[in-house]
Coordinates of N, CA and C and ligand atoms in Angstrom, one line a residue:
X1 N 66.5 126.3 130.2 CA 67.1 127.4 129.5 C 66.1 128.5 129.2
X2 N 66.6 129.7 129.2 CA 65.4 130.8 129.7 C 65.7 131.4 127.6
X3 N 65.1 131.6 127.6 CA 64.8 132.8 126.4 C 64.8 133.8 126.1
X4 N 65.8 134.8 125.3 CA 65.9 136.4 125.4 C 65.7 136.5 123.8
X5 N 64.4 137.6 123.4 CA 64.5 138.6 122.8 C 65.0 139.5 122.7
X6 N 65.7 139.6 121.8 CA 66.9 140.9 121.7 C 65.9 141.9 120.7
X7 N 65.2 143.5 121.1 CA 64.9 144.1 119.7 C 65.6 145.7 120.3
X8 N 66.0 145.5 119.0 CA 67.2 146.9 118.5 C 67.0 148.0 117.4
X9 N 67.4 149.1 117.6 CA 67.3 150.2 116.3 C 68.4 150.0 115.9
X10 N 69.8 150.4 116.5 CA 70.9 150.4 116.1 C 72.3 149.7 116.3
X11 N 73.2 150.8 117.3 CA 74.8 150.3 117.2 C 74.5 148.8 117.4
X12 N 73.9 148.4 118.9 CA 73.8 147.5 119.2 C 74.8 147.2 120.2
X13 N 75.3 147.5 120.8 CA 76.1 147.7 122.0 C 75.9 146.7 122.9
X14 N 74.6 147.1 123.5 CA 74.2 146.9 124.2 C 74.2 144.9 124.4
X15 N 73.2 145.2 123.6 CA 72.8 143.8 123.1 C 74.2 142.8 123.2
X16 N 75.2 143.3 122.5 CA 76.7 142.1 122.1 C 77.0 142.2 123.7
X17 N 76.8 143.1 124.6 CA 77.5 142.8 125.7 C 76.7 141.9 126.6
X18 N 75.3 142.1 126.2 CA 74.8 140.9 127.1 C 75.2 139.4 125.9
X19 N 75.2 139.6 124.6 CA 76.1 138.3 124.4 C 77.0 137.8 124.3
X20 N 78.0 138.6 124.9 CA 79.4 138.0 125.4 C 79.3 137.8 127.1
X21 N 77.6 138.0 127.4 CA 77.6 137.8 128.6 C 77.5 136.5 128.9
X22 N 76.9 136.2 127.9 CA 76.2 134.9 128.0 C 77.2 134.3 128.1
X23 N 78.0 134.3 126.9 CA 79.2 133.5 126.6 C 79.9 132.9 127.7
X24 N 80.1 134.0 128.3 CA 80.9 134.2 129.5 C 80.4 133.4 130.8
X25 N 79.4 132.8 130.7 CA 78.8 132.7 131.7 C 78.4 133.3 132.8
X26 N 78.1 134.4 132.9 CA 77.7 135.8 133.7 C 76.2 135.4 133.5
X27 N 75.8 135.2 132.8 CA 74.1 134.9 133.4 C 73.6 133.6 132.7
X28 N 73.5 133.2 133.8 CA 73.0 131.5 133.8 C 72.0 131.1 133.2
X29 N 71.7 129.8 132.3 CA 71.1 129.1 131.9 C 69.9 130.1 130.9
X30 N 70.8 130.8 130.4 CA 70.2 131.8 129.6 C 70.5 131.8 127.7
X31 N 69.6 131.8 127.1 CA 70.3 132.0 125.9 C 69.4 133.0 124.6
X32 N 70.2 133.7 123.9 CA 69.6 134.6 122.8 C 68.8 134.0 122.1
X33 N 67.3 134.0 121.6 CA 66.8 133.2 120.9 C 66.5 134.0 119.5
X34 N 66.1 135.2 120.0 CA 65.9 135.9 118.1 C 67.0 137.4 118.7
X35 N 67.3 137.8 117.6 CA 67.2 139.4 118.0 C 66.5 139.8 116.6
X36 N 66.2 141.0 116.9 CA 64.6 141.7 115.7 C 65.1 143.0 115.7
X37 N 65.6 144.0 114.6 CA 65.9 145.0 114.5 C 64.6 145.9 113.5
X38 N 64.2 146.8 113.6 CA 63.8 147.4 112.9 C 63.5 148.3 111.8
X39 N 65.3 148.3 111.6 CA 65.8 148.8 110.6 C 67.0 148.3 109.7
X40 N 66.5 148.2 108.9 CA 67.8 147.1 108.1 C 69.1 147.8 108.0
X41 N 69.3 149.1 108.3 CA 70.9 149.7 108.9 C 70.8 149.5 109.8
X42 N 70.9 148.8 110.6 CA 71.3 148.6 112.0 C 72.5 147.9 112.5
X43 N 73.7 148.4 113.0 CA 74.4 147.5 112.8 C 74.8 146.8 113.9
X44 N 74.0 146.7 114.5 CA 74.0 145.4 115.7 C 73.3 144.1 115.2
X45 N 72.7 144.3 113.7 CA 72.5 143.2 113.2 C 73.4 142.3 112.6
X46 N 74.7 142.9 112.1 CA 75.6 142.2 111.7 C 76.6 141.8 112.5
X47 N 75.9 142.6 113.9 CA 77.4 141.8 115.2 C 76.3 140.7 115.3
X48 N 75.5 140.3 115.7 CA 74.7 139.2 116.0 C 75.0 138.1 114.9
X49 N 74.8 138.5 113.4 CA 75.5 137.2 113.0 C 77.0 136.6 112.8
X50 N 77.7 138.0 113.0 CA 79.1 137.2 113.3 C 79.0 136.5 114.6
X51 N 78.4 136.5 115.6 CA 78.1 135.6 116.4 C 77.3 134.6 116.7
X52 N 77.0 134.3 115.5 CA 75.9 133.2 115.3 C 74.9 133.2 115.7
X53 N 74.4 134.5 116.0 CA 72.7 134.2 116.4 C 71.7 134.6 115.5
X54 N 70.8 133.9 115.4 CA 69.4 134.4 114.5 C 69.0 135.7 114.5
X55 N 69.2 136.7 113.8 CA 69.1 137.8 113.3 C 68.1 138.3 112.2
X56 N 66.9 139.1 112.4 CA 66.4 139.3 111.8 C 65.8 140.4 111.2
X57 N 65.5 141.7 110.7 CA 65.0 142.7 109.8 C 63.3 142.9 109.7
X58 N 62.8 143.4 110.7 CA 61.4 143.4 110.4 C 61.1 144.9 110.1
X59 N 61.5 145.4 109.3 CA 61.0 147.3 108.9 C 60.2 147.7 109.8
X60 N 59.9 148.7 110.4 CA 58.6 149.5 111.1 C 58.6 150.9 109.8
X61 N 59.3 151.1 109.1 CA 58.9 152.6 108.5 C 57.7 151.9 107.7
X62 N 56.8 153.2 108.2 CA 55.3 153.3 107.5 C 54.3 152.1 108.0
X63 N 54.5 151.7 108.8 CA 53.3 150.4 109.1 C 53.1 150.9 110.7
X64 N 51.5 150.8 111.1 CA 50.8 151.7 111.7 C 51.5 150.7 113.4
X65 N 51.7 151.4 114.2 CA 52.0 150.7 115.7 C 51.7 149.6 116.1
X66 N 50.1 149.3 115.6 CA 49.8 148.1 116.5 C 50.0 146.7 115.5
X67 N 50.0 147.8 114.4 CA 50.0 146.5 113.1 C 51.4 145.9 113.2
X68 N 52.4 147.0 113.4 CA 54.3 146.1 113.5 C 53.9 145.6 114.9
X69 N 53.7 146.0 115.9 CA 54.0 145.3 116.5 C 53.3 143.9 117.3
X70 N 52.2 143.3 116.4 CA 51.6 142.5 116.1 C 53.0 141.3 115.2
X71 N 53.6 141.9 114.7 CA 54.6 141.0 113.9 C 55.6 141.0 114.9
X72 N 55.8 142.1 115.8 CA 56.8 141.2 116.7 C 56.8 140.0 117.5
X73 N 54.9 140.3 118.3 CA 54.6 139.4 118.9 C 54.4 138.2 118.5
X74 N 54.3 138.2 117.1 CA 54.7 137.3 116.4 C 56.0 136.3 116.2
X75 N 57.0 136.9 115.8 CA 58.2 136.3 116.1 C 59.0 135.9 117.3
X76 N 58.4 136.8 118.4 CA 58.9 136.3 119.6 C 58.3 135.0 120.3
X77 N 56.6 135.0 120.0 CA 56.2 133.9 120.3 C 56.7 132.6 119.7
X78 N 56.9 132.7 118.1 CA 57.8 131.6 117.6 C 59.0 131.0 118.0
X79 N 59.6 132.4 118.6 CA 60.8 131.8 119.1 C 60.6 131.5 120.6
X80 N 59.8 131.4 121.1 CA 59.4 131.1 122.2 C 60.3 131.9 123.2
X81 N 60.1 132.9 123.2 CA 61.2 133.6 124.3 C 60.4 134.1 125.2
X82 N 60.9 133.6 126.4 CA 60.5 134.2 127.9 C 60.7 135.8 128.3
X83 N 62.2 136.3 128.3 CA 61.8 137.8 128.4 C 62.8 138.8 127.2
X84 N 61.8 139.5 126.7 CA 62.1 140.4 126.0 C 62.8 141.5 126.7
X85 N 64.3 141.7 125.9 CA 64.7 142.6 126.0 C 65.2 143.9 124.7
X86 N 64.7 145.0 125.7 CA 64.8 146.1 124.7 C 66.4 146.8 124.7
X87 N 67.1 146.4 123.9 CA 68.0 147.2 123.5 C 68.9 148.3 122.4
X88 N 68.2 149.8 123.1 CA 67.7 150.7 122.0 C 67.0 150.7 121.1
X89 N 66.1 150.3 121.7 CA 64.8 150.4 120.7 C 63.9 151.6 120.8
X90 N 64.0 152.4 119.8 CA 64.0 153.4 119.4 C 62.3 154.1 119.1
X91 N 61.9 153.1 119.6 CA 59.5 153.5 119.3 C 59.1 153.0 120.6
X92 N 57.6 153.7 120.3 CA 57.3 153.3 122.0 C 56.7 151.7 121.6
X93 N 56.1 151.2 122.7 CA 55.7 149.9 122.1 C 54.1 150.1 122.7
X94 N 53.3 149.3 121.8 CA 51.8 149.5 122.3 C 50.9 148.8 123.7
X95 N 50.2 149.1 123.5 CA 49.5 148.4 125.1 C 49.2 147.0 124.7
X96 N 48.8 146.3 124.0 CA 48.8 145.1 123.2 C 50.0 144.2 123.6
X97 N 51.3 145.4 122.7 CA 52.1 144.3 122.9 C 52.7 143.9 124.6
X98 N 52.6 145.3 125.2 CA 52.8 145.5 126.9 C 52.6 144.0 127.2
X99 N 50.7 144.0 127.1 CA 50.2 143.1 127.3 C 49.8 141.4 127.3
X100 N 51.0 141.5 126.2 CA 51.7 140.1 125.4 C 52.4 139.7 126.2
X101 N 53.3 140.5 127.4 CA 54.4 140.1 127.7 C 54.3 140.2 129.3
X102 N 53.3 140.5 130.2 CA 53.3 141.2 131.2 C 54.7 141.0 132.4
X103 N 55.2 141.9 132.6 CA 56.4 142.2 133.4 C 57.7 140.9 132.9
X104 N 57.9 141.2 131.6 CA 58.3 140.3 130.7 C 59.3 141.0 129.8
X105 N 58.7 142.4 130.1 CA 60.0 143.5 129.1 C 61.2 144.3 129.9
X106 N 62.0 144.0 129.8 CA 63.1 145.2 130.3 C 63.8 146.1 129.6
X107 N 64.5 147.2 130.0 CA 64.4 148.3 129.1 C 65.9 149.1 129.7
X108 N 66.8 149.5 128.8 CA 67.7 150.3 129.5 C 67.2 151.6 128.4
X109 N 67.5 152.5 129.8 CA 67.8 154.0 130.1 C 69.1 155.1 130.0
X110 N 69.6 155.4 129.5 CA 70.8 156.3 129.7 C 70.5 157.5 130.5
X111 N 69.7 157.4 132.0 CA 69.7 158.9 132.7 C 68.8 157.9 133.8
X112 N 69.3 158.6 135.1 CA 68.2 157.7 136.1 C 67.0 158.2 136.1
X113 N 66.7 157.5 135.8 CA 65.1 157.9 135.9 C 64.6 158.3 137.4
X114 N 63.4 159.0 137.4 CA 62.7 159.8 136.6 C 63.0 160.6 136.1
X115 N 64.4 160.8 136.0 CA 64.6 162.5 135.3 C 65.1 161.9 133.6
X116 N 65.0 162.9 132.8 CA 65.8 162.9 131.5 C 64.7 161.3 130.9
X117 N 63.5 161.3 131.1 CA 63.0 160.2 130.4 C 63.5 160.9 128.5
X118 N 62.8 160.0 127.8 CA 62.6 160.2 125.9 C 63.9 160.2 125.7
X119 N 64.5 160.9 124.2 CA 65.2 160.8 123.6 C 67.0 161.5 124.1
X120 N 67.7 161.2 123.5 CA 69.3 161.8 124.3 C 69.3 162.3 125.7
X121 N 69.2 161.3 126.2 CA 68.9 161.8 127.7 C 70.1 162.3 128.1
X122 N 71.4 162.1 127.9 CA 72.2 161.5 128.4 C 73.1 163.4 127.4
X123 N 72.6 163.7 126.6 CA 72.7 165.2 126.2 C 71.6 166.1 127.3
X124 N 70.4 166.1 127.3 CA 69.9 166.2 128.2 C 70.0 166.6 129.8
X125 N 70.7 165.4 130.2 CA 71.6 165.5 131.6 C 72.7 167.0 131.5
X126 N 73.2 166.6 130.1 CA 74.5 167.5 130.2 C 73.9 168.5 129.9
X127 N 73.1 169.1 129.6 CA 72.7 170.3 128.9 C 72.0 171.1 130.7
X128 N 71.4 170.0 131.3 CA 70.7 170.9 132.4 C 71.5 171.2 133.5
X129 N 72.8 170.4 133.7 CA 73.9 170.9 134.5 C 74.0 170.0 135.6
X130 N 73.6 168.8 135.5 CA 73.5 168.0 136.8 C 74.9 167.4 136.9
X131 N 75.1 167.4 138.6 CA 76.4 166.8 138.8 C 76.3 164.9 138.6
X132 N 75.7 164.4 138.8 CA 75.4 162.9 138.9 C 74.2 162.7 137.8
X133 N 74.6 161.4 136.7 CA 73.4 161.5 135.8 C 73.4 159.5 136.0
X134 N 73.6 159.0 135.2 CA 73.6 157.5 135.0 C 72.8 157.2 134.2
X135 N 72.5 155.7 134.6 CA 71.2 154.8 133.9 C 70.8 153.8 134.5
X136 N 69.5 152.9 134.0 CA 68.6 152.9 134.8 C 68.3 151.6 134.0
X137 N 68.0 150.2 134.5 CA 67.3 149.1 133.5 C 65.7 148.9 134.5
X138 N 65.0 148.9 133.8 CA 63.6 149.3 134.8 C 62.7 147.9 133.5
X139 N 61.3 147.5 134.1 CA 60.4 146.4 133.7 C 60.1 147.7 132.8
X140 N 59.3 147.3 132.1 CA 58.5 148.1 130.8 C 56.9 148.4 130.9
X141 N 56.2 149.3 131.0 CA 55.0 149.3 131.1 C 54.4 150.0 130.1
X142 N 53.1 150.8 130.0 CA 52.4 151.6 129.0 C 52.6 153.2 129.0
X143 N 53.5 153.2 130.0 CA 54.2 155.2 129.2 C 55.5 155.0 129.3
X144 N 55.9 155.8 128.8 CA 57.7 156.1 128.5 C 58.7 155.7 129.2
X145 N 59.7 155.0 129.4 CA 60.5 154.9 130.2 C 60.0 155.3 131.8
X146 N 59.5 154.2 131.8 CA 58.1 154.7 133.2 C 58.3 153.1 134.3
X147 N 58.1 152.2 134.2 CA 58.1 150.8 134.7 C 59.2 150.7 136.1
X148 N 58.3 149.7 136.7 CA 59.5 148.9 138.0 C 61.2 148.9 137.7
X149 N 61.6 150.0 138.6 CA 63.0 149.7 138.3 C 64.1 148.8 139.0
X150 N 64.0 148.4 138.4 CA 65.0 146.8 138.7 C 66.7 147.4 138.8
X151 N 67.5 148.0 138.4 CA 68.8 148.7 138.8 C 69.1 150.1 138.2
X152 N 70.3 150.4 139.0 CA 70.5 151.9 138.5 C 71.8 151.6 139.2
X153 N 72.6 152.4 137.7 CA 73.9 153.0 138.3 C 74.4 154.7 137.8
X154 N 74.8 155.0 138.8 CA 75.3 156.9 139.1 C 76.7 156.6 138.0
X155 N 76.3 158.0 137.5 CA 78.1 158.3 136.7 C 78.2 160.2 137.0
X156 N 79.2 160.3 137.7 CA 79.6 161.8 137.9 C 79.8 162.6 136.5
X157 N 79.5 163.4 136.4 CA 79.7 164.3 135.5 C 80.7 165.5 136.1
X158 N 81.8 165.3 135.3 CA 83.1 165.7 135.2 C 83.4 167.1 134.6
X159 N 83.5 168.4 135.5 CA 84.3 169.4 135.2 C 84.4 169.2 133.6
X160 N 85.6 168.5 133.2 CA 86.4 168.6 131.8 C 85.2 168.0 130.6
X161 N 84.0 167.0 131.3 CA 83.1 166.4 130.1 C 82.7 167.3 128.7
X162 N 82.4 166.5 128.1 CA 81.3 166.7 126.8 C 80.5 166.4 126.6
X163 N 79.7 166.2 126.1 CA 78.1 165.4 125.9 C 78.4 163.7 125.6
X164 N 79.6 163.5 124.7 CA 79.9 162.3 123.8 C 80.9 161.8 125.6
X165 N 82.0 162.4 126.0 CA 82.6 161.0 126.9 C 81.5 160.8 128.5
X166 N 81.1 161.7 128.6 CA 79.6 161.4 129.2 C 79.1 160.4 129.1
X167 N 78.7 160.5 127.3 CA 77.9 159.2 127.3 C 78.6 158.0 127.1
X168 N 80.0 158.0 127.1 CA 80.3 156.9 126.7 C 80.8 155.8 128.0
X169 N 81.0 157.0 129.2 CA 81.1 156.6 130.3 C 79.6 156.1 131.5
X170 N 78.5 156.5 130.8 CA 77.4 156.2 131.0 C 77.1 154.4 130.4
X171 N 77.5 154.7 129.1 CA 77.5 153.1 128.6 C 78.2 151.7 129.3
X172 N 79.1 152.4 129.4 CA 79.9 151.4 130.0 C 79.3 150.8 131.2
X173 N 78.1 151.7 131.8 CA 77.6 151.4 132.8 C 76.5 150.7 132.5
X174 N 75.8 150.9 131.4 CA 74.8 150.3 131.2 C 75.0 149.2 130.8
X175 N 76.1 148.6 130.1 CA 76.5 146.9 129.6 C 77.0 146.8 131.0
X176 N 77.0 146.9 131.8 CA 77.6 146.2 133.1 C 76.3 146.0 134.0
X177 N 75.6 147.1 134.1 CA 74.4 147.0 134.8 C 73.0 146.1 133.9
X178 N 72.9 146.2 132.5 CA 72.1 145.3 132.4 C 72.0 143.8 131.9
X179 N 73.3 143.7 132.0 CA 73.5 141.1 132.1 C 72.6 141.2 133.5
X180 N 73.8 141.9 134.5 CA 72.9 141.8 135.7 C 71.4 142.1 136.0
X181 N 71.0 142.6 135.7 CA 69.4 142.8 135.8 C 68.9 141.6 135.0
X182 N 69.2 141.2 134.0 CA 68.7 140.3 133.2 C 69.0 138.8 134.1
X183 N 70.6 138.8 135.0 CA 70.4 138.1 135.5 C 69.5 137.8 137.0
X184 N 69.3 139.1 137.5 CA 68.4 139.1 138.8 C 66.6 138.2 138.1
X185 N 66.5 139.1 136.9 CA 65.3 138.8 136.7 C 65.0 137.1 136.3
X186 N 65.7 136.6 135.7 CA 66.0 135.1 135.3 C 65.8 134.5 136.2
X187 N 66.6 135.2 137.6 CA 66.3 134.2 138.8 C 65.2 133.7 139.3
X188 N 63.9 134.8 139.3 CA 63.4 135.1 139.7 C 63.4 135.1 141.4
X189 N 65.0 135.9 141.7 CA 64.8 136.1 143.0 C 64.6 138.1 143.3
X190 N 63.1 138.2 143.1 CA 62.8 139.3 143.5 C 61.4 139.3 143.6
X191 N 61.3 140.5 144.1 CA 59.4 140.5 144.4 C 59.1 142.1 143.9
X192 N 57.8 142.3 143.4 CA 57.4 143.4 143.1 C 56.2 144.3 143.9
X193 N 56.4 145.6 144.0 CA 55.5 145.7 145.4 C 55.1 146.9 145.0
X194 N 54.2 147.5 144.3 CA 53.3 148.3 144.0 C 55.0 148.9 142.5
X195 N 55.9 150.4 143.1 CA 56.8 150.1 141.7 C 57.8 150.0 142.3
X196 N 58.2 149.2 143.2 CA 59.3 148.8 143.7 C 59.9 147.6 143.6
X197 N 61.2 147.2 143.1 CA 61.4 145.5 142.7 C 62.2 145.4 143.9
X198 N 61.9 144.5 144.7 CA 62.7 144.2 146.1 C 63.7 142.8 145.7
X199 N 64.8 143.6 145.6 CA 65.8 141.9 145.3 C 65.6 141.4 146.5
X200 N 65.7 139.7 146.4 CA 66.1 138.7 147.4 C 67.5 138.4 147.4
X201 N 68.4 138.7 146.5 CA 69.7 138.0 146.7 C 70.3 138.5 147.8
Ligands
GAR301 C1 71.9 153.2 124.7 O1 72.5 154.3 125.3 C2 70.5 153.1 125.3 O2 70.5 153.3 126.7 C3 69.7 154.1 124.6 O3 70.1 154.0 123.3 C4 71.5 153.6 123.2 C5 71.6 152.4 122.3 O4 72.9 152.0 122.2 N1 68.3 153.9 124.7 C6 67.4 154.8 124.9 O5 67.7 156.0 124.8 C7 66.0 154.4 125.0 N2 65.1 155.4 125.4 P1 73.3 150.5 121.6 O6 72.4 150.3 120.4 O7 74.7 150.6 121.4 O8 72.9 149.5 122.7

């Protein structure tokens, strides 16, 4: 059975759809072992224990980068989890902890990358006028939404849009696109080749 760190800022969306993924059996021999929020409003902390998973509150306001995330590498090691996933986590993470995990972090995007990397991308997109925006679940490395991208899926941007059904039609893609990535990577049927992830399936 493979090991997922769940760490989160917020809604948590993300996160509940890979664990009703599980549930579901959409990605095999897989299971949630911590999730770690960093803000005790977070309310993807309270979907995780109505679901019975270990849930836990580690603050980051005011404690220096390497020092929190020294406590995550902490907890994740305890829980002995194989790969860490980031869902909306909201700070960058340090070279340390990169390095705790090597090609061990995955990360979703709301805009394909390279374009609309950092914050509201997905406002962003809509703001600069592009007809095609999406998202992106890529490995994690030491700059911004930068890493081996493991999937991407396209969402048209619609004449009638807004910034908000945009994104909410972006989402939908991203809980669909990232079980799967989670499950390509578990397989380990893929190869990595300078920043290209070459599936085997
Ligand atoms: C998601 O849209 C995710 O792609 C984005 O934050 C949202 C979190 O929603 N992440 C980033 O922008 C990271 N740079 P969720 O808490 O409901 O999963």
């Amino acid at each position: 059975m493979k090991r997922l760190g769940i760490i989160i800022s917020g809604r948590g969306s993300n996160f509940e759809a890979i664990a009703r993924n599980i549930r579901a059996g959409n990605i095999p021999d897989a299971e949630i072992a911590i999730v770690i929020a960093n803000r005790e409003s977070a309310a993807g902390l309270e979907i995780a224990r109505e679901l019975g998973l270990k849930a836990i509150c580690l603050p980051s306001k005011g404690i220096d980068r390497e020092a929190y995330d020294a406590q995550l590498i902490g907890e994740l090691n305890d829980h002995q989890v194989d790969l860490v996933c980031l869902a909306g986590y909201m700070r960058l993470l340090s070279p340390p902890f990169i390095r705790a995990f090597p090609m061990r972090i995955l990360n979703i995007h709301p805009s394909l990358l390279p374009a609309f990397p950092g914050l509201d991308a997905q406002h962003q997109a809509f703001e600069y006028g592009v007809k095609v925006t999406g998202c992106t679940v890529h490995f994690v490395d030491e700059h911004l939404d930068h890493g081996p991208i493991v999937l991407q899926a396209p969402v048209d941007v619609l004449p009638t849009d807004t910034a908000e059904t945009l994104s909410s039609r972006i989402l939908a893609e991203e809980h669909r696109i990232y079980s799967e990535a989670i499950r390509i990577v578990l397989s380990g049927r893929f190869r990595v080749e300078d920043r290209r992830v070459i599936l085997e399936d």
